[in-house]
């Protein structure tokens, strides 16, 4: 193993926490169902996010789309104003995120053992950089090895994004591991590019139908740090 690359959102930090705080501030919603609401919002965002690269959809419209459709699964109707107000609070609470303790140990282990590190994340450039800086990721990952979809012009799982990263970092397919929580974006994307892939399934999601199979899976109680040690 010579290279380990990570997804950002809900892989290196708990994205559910700021989402939960924004939901509780804006809606009367059962606490027990907030994680399901979060997963629906992620799914609807993934559905249309590539359109924000082509200019077919504005970011604001994507924010509205994902929350209106996620809430609709629970019989809630949101106005555009309500969805955008939620987004502002969600963004505010994301300014308080912290790395998973286990992720911090894993990053430090890779640095100590001269394992090349990288990051591939879907999202708006400025928004993702704000989170990267909040998490202090530049302590472990050089800026040149951080790839944001809106900057590159392709979003996961598009193979062009992975090929761009591979060329930029001079990666060896057989010695590159990619770790992420989204099966469709992270596992399908990495395996389609010929990389090894580790599914960080700490939300207990069901494996979707896919032609690609992960190399390893991390469940809720599996240590990322120990998994990387064993590679």
PDB file of N, CA, C and O in Angstrom, residues 146-204:
ATOM      1  N   UNK A 146      -5.645  17.612  -2.521  1.00  0.00           N
ATOM      2  CA  UNK A 146      -7.059  17.775  -2.181  1.00  0.00           C
ATOM      3  C   UNK A 146      -7.825  18.136  -3.444  1.00  0.00           C
ATOM      4  O   UNK A 146      -7.509  19.125  -4.115  1.00  0.00           O
ATOM      5  N   UNK A 147      -8.811  17.330  -3.779  1.00  0.00           N
ATOM      6  CA  UNK A 147      -9.536  17.476  -5.043  1.00  0.00           C
ATOM      7  C   UNK A 147     -11.029  17.663  -4.759  1.00  0.00           C
ATOM      8  O   UNK A 147     -11.683  16.768  -4.213  1.00  0.00           O
ATOM      9  N   UNK A 148     -11.532  18.829  -5.132  1.00  0.00           N
ATOM     10  CA  UNK A 148     -12.933  19.185  -4.913  1.00  0.00           C
ATOM     11  C   UNK A 148     -13.640  19.196  -6.259  1.00  0.00           C
ATOM     12  O   UNK A 148     -13.151  19.791  -7.224  1.00  0.00           O
ATOM     13  N   UNK A 149     -14.780  18.550  -6.313  1.00  0.00           N
ATOM     14  CA  UNK A 149     -15.450  18.346  -7.601  1.00  0.00           C
ATOM     15  C   UNK A 149     -15.705  19.649  -8.353  1.00  0.00           C
ATOM     16  O   UNK A 149     -15.501  19.722  -9.568  1.00  0.00           O
ATOM     17  N   UNK A 150     -16.142  20.679  -7.645  1.00  0.00           N
ATOM     18  CA  UNK A 150     -16.457  21.934  -8.331  1.00  0.00           C
ATOM     19  C   UNK A 150     -15.214  22.608  -8.889  1.00  0.00           C
ATOM     20  O   UNK A 150     -15.303  23.411  -9.822  1.00  0.00           O
ATOM     21  N   UNK A 151     -14.065  22.294  -8.333  1.00  0.00           N
ATOM     22  CA  UNK A 151     -12.805  22.834  -8.854  1.00  0.00           C
ATOM     23  C   UNK A 151     -12.352  22.055 -10.073  1.00  0.00           C
ATOM     24  O   UNK A 151     -11.951  22.632 -11.088  1.00  0.00           O
ATOM     25  N   UNK A 152     -12.431  20.727  -9.984  1.00  0.00           N
ATOM     26  CA  UNK A 152     -11.961  19.864 -11.068  1.00  0.00           C
ATOM     27  C   UNK A 152     -12.928  19.888 -12.251  1.00  0.00           C
ATOM     28  O   UNK A 152     -12.510  19.831 -13.417  1.00  0.00           O
ATOM     29  N   UNK A 153     -14.220  19.969 -11.956  1.00  0.00           N
ATOM     30  CA  UNK A 153     -15.212  19.986 -13.031  1.00  0.00           C
ATOM     31  C   UNK A 153     -15.911  18.660 -13.240  1.00  0.00           C
ATOM     32  O   UNK A 153     -16.777  18.530 -14.116  1.00  0.00           O
ATOM     33  N   UNK A 154     -15.553  17.665 -12.450  1.00  0.00           N
ATOM     34  CA  UNK A 154     -16.223  16.362 -12.465  1.00  0.00           C
ATOM     35  C   UNK A 154     -16.563  15.986 -11.025  1.00  0.00           C
ATOM     36  O   UNK A 154     -15.843  16.359 -10.105  1.00  0.00           O
ATOM     37  N   UNK A 155     -17.641  15.250 -10.844  1.00  0.00           N
ATOM     38  CA  UNK A 155     -18.017  14.828  -9.497  1.00  0.00           C
ATOM     39  C   UNK A 155     -18.060  13.302  -9.424  1.00  0.00           C
ATOM     40  O   UNK A 155     -18.300  12.615 -10.425  1.00  0.00           O
ATOM     41  N   UNK A 156     -17.793  12.777  -8.233  1.00  0.00           N
ATOM     42  CA  UNK A 156     -17.906  11.329  -8.022  1.00  0.00           C
ATOM     43  C   UNK A 156     -19.328  10.875  -8.326  1.00  0.00           C
ATOM     44  O   UNK A 156     -20.268  11.605  -8.014  1.00  0.00           O
ATOM     45  N   UNK A 157     -19.525   9.748  -8.966  1.00  0.00           N
ATOM     46  CA  UNK A 157     -18.549   8.695  -9.265  1.00  0.00           C
ATOM     47  C   UNK A 157     -17.930   8.773 -10.655  1.00  0.00           C
ATOM     48  O   UNK A 157     -17.384   7.762 -11.130  1.00  0.00           O
ATOM     49  N   UNK A 158     -17.981   9.881 -11.316  1.00  0.00           N
ATOM     50  CA  UNK A 158     -17.445  10.017 -12.667  1.00  0.00           C
ATOM     51  C   UNK A 158     -15.989   9.556 -12.705  1.00  0.00           C
ATOM     52  O   UNK A 158     -15.139  10.059 -11.968  1.00  0.00           O
ATOM     53  N   UNK A 159     -15.678   8.616 -13.596  1.00  0.00           N
ATOM     54  CA  UNK A 159     -14.332   8.069 -13.678  1.00  0.00           C
ATOM     55  C   UNK A 159     -13.300   9.135 -14.045  1.00  0.00           C
ATOM     56  O   UNK A 159     -12.123   9.030 -13.682  1.00  0.00           O
ATOM     57  N   UNK A 160     -13.752  10.187 -14.730  1.00  0.00           N
ATOM     58  CA  UNK A 160     -12.810  11.244 -15.126  1.00  0.00           C
ATOM     59  C   UNK A 160     -12.196  11.928 -13.896  1.00  0.00           C
ATOM     60  O   UNK A 160     -11.043  12.353 -13.935  1.00  0.00           O
ATOM     61  N   UNK A 161     -12.960  12.040 -12.817  1.00  0.00           N
ATOM     62  CA  UNK A 161     -12.427  12.643 -11.600  1.00  0.00           C
ATOM     63  C   UNK A 161     -11.332  11.761 -11.009  1.00  0.00           C
ATOM     64  O   UNK A 161     -10.257  12.247 -10.643  1.00  0.00           O
ATOM     65  N   UNK A 162     -11.595  10.472 -10.928  1.00  0.00           N
ATOM     66  CA  UNK A 162     -10.603   9.559 -10.370  1.00  0.00           C
ATOM     67  C   UNK A 162      -9.361   9.476 -11.259  1.00  0.00           C
ATOM     68  O   UNK A 162      -8.229   9.399 -10.755  1.00  0.00           O
ATOM     69  N   UNK A 163      -9.547   9.485 -12.549  1.00  0.00           N
ATOM     70  CA  UNK A 163      -8.399   9.464 -13.467  1.00  0.00           C
ATOM     71  C   UNK A 163      -7.576  10.746 -13.341  1.00  0.00           C
ATOM     72  O   UNK A 163      -6.335  10.705 -13.415  1.00  0.00           O
ATOM     73  N   UNK A 164      -8.253  11.861 -13.143  1.00  0.00           N
ATOM     74  CA  UNK A 164      -7.555  13.138 -12.951  1.00  0.00           C
ATOM     75  C   UNK A 164      -6.705  13.090 -11.688  1.00  0.00           C
ATOM     76  O   UNK A 164      -5.542  13.514 -11.685  1.00  0.00           O
ATOM     77  N   UNK A 165      -7.271  12.566 -10.616  1.00  0.00           N
ATOM     78  CA  UNK A 165      -6.540  12.456  -9.352  1.00  0.00           C
ATOM     79  C   UNK A 165      -5.364  11.496  -9.497  1.00  0.00           C
ATOM     80  O   UNK A 165      -4.248  11.777  -9.034  1.00  0.00           O
ATOM     81  N   UNK A 166      -5.606  10.388 -10.163  1.00  0.00           N
ATOM     82  CA  UNK A 166      -4.555   9.383 -10.361  1.00  0.00           C
ATOM     83  C   UNK A 166      -3.361   9.978 -11.104  1.00  0.00           C
ATOM     84  O   UNK A 166      -2.203   9.771 -10.718  1.00  0.00           O
ATOM     85  N   UNK A 167      -3.654  10.728 -12.136  1.00  0.00           N
ATOM     86  CA  UNK A 167      -2.579  11.350 -12.914  1.00  0.00           C
ATOM     87  C   UNK A 167      -1.885  12.449 -12.112  1.00  0.00           C
ATOM     88  O   UNK A 167      -0.657  12.553 -12.120  1.00  0.00           O
ATOM     89  N   UNK A 168      -2.660  13.251 -11.402  1.00  0.00           N
ATOM     90  CA  UNK A 168      -2.099  14.367 -10.644  1.00  0.00           C
ATOM     91  C   UNK A 168      -1.169  13.901  -9.529  1.00  0.00           C
ATOM     92  O   UNK A 168      -0.136  14.519  -9.258  1.00  0.00           O
ATOM     93  N   UNK A 169      -1.538  12.785  -8.873  1.00  0.00           N
ATOM     94  CA  UNK A 169      -0.745  12.297  -7.752  1.00  0.00           C
ATOM     95  C   UNK A 169       0.241  11.202  -8.145  1.00  0.00           C
ATOM     96  O   UNK A 169       1.062  10.770  -7.325  1.00  0.00           O
ATOM     97  N   UNK A 170       0.177  10.759  -9.400  1.00  0.00           N
ATOM     98  CA  UNK A 170       1.068   9.690  -9.846  1.00  0.00           C
ATOM     99  C   UNK A 170       0.798   8.383  -9.123  1.00  0.00           C
ATOM    100  O   UNK A 170       1.720   7.690  -8.696  1.00  0.00           O
ATOM    101  N   UNK A 171      -0.477   8.039  -9.001  1.00  0.00           N
ATOM    102  CA  UNK A 171      -0.873   6.866  -8.221  1.00  0.00           C
ATOM    103  C   UNK A 171      -0.714   5.566  -9.009  1.00  0.00           C
ATOM    104  O   UNK A 171      -0.829   5.540 -10.229  1.00  0.00           O
ATOM    105  N   UNK A 172      -0.484   4.503  -8.271  1.00  0.00           N
ATOM    106  CA  UNK A 172      -0.518   3.144  -8.811  1.00  0.00           C
ATOM    107  C   UNK A 172      -1.867   2.534  -8.451  1.00  0.00           C
ATOM    108  O   UNK A 172      -2.229   2.466  -7.273  1.00  0.00           O
ATOM    109  N   UNK A 173      -2.618   2.103  -9.459  1.00  0.00           N
ATOM    110  CA  UNK A 173      -3.957   1.575  -9.203  1.00  0.00           C
ATOM    111  C   UNK A 173      -3.949   0.475  -8.143  1.00  0.00           C
ATOM    112  O   UNK A 173      -4.783   0.448  -7.240  1.00  0.00           O
ATOM    113  N   UNK A 174      -3.015  -0.453  -8.259  1.00  0.00           N
ATOM    114  CA  UNK A 174      -2.985  -1.615  -7.388  1.00  0.00           C
ATOM    115  C   UNK A 174      -2.582  -1.268  -5.962  1.00  0.00           C
ATOM    116  O   UNK A 174      -2.797  -2.066  -5.049  1.00  0.00           O
ATOM    117  N   UNK A 175      -2.012  -0.096  -5.760  1.00  0.00           N
ATOM    118  CA  UNK A 175      -1.523   0.271  -4.434  1.00  0.00           C
ATOM    119  C   UNK A 175      -2.251   1.487  -3.874  1.00  0.00           C
ATOM    120  O   UNK A 175      -1.766   2.158  -2.969  1.00  0.00           O
ATOM    121  N   UNK A 176      -3.430   1.752  -4.416  1.00  0.00           N
ATOM    122  CA  UNK A 176      -4.222   2.904  -3.968  1.00  0.00           C
ATOM    123  C   UNK A 176      -5.533   2.436  -3.349  1.00  0.00           C
ATOM    124  O   UNK A 176      -6.287   1.676  -3.960  1.00  0.00           O
ATOM    125  N   UNK A 177      -5.789   2.899  -2.141  1.00  0.00           N
ATOM    126  CA  UNK A 177      -7.037   2.613  -1.438  1.00  0.00           C
ATOM    127  C   UNK A 177      -7.850   3.898  -1.343  1.00  0.00           C
ATOM    128  O   UNK A 177      -7.315   4.954  -1.031  1.00  0.00           O
ATOM    129  N   UNK A 178      -9.152   3.767  -1.602  1.00  0.00           N
ATOM    130  CA  UNK A 178     -10.056   4.901  -1.423  1.00  0.00           C
ATOM    131  C   UNK A 178     -11.094   4.519  -0.375  1.00  0.00           C
ATOM    132  O   UNK A 178     -11.669   3.426  -0.422  1.00  0.00           O
ATOM    133  N   UNK A 179     -11.337   5.426   0.569  1.00  0.00           N
ATOM    134  CA  UNK A 179     -12.237   5.156   1.693  1.00  0.00           C
ATOM    135  C   UNK A 179     -13.371   6.180   1.704  1.00  0.00           C
ATOM    136  O   UNK A 179     -13.116   7.388   1.718  1.00  0.00           O
ATOM    137  N   UNK A 180     -14.609   5.698   1.677  1.00  0.00           N
ATOM    138  CA  UNK A 180     -15.739   6.618   1.684  1.00  0.00           C
ATOM    139  C   UNK A 180     -17.012   5.948   2.153  1.00  0.00           C
ATOM    140  O   UNK A 180     -17.113   4.715   2.192  1.00  0.00           O
ATOM    141  N   UNK A 181     -18.007   6.767   2.503  1.00  0.00           N
ATOM    142  CA  UNK A 181     -19.255   6.239   3.061  1.00  0.00           C
ATOM    143  C   UNK A 181     -20.330   5.983   2.012  1.00  0.00           C
ATOM    144  O   UNK A 181     -21.259   5.210   2.250  1.00  0.00           O
ATOM    145  N   UNK A 182     -20.249   6.650   0.861  1.00  0.00           N
ATOM    146  CA  UNK A 182     -21.281   6.496  -0.171  1.00  0.00           C
ATOM    147  C   UNK A 182     -20.903   5.368  -1.129  1.00  0.00           C
ATOM    148  O   UNK A 182     -19.857   5.428  -1.779  1.00  0.00           O
ATOM    149  N   UNK A 183     -21.776   4.345  -1.197  1.00  0.00           N
ATOM    150  CA  UNK A 183     -21.448   3.235  -2.095  1.00  0.00           C
ATOM    151  C   UNK A 183     -21.403   3.704  -3.548  1.00  0.00           C
ATOM    152  O   UNK A 183     -20.455   3.407  -4.287  1.00  0.00           O
ATOM    153  N   UNK A 184     -22.435   4.451  -3.941  1.00  0.00           N
ATOM    154  CA  UNK A 184     -22.539   4.867  -5.335  1.00  0.00           C
ATOM    155  C   UNK A 184     -21.398   5.813  -5.724  1.00  0.00           C
ATOM    156  O   UNK A 184     -20.812   5.671  -6.810  1.00  0.00           O
ATOM    157  N   UNK A 185     -21.097   6.774  -4.887  1.00  0.00           N
ATOM    158  CA  UNK A 185     -20.061   7.756  -5.224  1.00  0.00           C
ATOM    159  C   UNK A 185     -18.652   7.236  -5.002  1.00  0.00           C
ATOM    160  O   UNK A 185     -17.767   7.413  -5.852  1.00  0.00           O
ATOM    161  N   UNK A 186     -18.442   6.611  -3.859  1.00  0.00           N
ATOM    162  CA  UNK A 186     -17.088   6.269  -3.445  1.00  0.00           C
ATOM    163  C   UNK A 186     -16.642   4.878  -3.885  1.00  0.00           C
ATOM    164  O   UNK A 186     -15.573   4.724  -4.481  1.00  0.00           O
ATOM    165  N   UNK A 187     -17.446   3.873  -3.596  1.00  0.00           N
ATOM    166  CA  UNK A 187     -17.049   2.508  -3.933  1.00  0.00           C
ATOM    167  C   UNK A 187     -17.147   2.269  -5.433  1.00  0.00           C
ATOM    168  O   UNK A 187     -16.189   1.820  -6.076  1.00  0.00           O
ATOM    169  N   UNK A 188     -18.300   2.590  -6.016  1.00  0.00           N
ATOM    170  CA  UNK A 188     -18.445   2.423  -7.466  1.00  0.00           C
ATOM    171  C   UNK A 188     -17.404   3.258  -8.219  1.00  0.00           C
ATOM    172  O   UNK A 188     -16.792   2.787  -9.184  1.00  0.00           O
ATOM    173  N   UNK A 189     -17.215   4.495  -7.774  1.00  0.00           N
ATOM    174  CA  UNK A 189     -16.264   5.380  -8.460  1.00  0.00           C
ATOM    175  C   UNK A 189     -14.848   4.861  -8.404  1.00  0.00           C
ATOM    176  O   UNK A 189     -14.145   4.812  -9.436  1.00  0.00           O
ATOM    177  N   UNK A 190     -14.397   4.454  -7.221  1.00  0.00           N
ATOM    178  CA  UNK A 190     -13.019   3.979  -7.060  1.00  0.00           C
ATOM    179  C   UNK A 190     -12.789   2.650  -7.772  1.00  0.00           C
ATOM    180  O   UNK A 190     -11.772   2.464  -8.458  1.00  0.00           O
ATOM    181  N   UNK A 191     -13.727   1.710  -7.629  1.00  0.00           N
ATOM    182  CA  UNK A 191     -13.551   0.408  -8.264  1.00  0.00           C
ATOM    183  C   UNK A 191     -13.609   0.517  -9.784  1.00  0.00           C
ATOM    184  O   UNK A 191     -12.886  -0.191 -10.484  1.00  0.00           O
ATOM    185  N   UNK A 192     -14.439   1.394 -10.283  1.00  0.00           N
ATOM    186  CA  UNK A 192     -14.518   1.606 -11.734  1.00  0.00           C
ATOM    187  C   UNK A 192     -13.197   2.134 -12.286  1.00  0.00           C
ATOM    188  O   UNK A 192     -12.842   1.873 -13.432  1.00  0.00           O
ATOM    189  N   UNK A 193     -12.458   2.861 -11.430  1.00  0.00           N
ATOM    190  CA  UNK A 193     -11.159   3.400 -11.838  1.00  0.00           C
ATOM    191  C   UNK A 193     -10.034   2.392 -11.637  1.00  0.00           C
ATOM    192  O   UNK A 193      -8.873   2.678 -11.967  1.00  0.00           O
ATOM    193  N   UNK A 194     -10.352   1.233 -11.070  1.00  0.00           N
ATOM    194  CA  UNK A 194      -9.338   0.207 -10.868  1.00  0.00           C
ATOM    195  C   UNK A 194      -8.626   0.288  -9.534  1.00  0.00           C
ATOM    196  O   UNK A 194      -7.621  -0.405  -9.316  1.00  0.00           O
ATOM    197  N   UNK A 195      -9.131   1.128  -8.619  1.00  0.00           N
ATOM    198  CA  UNK A 195      -8.529   1.263  -7.296  1.00  0.00           C
ATOM    199  C   UNK A 195      -9.126   0.232  -6.340  1.00  0.00           C
ATOM    200  O   UNK A 195     -10.151  -0.371  -6.614  1.00  0.00           O
ATOM    201  N   UNK A 196      -8.497   0.089  -5.183  1.00  0.00           N
ATOM    202  CA  UNK A 196      -9.094  -0.667  -4.093  1.00  0.00           C
ATOM    203  C   UNK A 196     -10.028   0.278  -3.327  1.00  0.00           C
ATOM    204  O   UNK A 196      -9.784   1.484  -3.278  1.00  0.00           O
ATOM    205  N   UNK A 197     -11.081  -0.275  -2.757  1.00  0.00           N
ATOM    206  CA  UNK A 197     -12.077   0.579  -2.101  1.00  0.00           C
ATOM    207  C   UNK A 197     -12.512  -0.019  -0.778  1.00  0.00           C
ATOM    208  O   UNK A 197     -12.768  -1.223  -0.678  1.00  0.00           O
ATOM    209  N   UNK A 198     -12.600   0.848   0.239  1.00  0.00           N
ATOM    210  CA  UNK A 198     -13.078   0.455   1.564  1.00  0.00           C
ATOM    211  C   UNK A 198     -14.351   1.228   1.857  1.00  0.00           C
ATOM    212  O   UNK A 198     -14.358   2.460   1.850  1.00  0.00           O
ATOM    213  N   UNK A 199     -15.427   0.489   2.094  1.00  0.00           N
ATOM    214  CA  UNK A 199     -16.725   1.119   2.359  1.00  0.00           C
ATOM    215  C   UNK A 199     -16.842   1.429   3.847  1.00  0.00           C
ATOM    216  O   UNK A 199     -16.867   0.538   4.683  1.00  0.00           O
ATOM    217  N   UNK A 200     -16.928   2.712   4.179  1.00  0.00           N
ATOM    218  CA  UNK A 200     -17.066   3.160   5.567  1.00  0.00           C
ATOM    219  C   UNK A 200     -18.554   3.214   5.889  1.00  0.00           C
ATOM    220  O   UNK A 200     -19.183   4.267   5.864  1.00  0.00           O
ATOM    221  N   UNK A 201     -19.107   2.066   6.212  1.00  0.00           N
ATOM    222  CA  UNK A 201     -20.562   1.930   6.359  1.00  0.00           C
ATOM    223  C   UNK A 201     -20.987   2.085   7.815  1.00  0.00           C
ATOM    224  O   UNK A 201     -21.668   1.225   8.377  1.00  0.00           O
ATOM    225  N   UNK A 202     -20.626   3.191   8.442  1.00  0.00           N
ATOM    226  CA  UNK A 202     -20.967   3.384   9.852  1.00  0.00           C
ATOM    227  C   UNK A 202     -22.428   3.746  10.063  1.00  0.00           C
ATOM    228  O   UNK A 202     -22.894   3.775  11.214  1.00  0.00           O
ATOM    229  N   UNK A 203     -23.167   4.011   8.992  1.00  0.00           N
ATOM    230  CA  UNK A 203     -24.605   4.280   9.110  1.00  0.00           C
ATOM    231  C   UNK A 203     -25.446   3.011   8.951  1.00  0.00           C
ATOM    232  O   UNK A 203     -26.666   3.061   9.033  1.00  0.00           O
ATOM    233  N   UNK A 204     -24.795   1.886   8.697  1.00  0.00           N
ATOM    234  CA  UNK A 204     -25.524   0.633   8.556  1.00  0.00           C
ATOM    235  C   UNK A 204     -26.422   0.584   7.339  1.00  0.00           C
ATOM    236  O   UNK A 204     -27.509   0.001   7.370  1.00  0.00           O
TER     237      UNK A 204
END
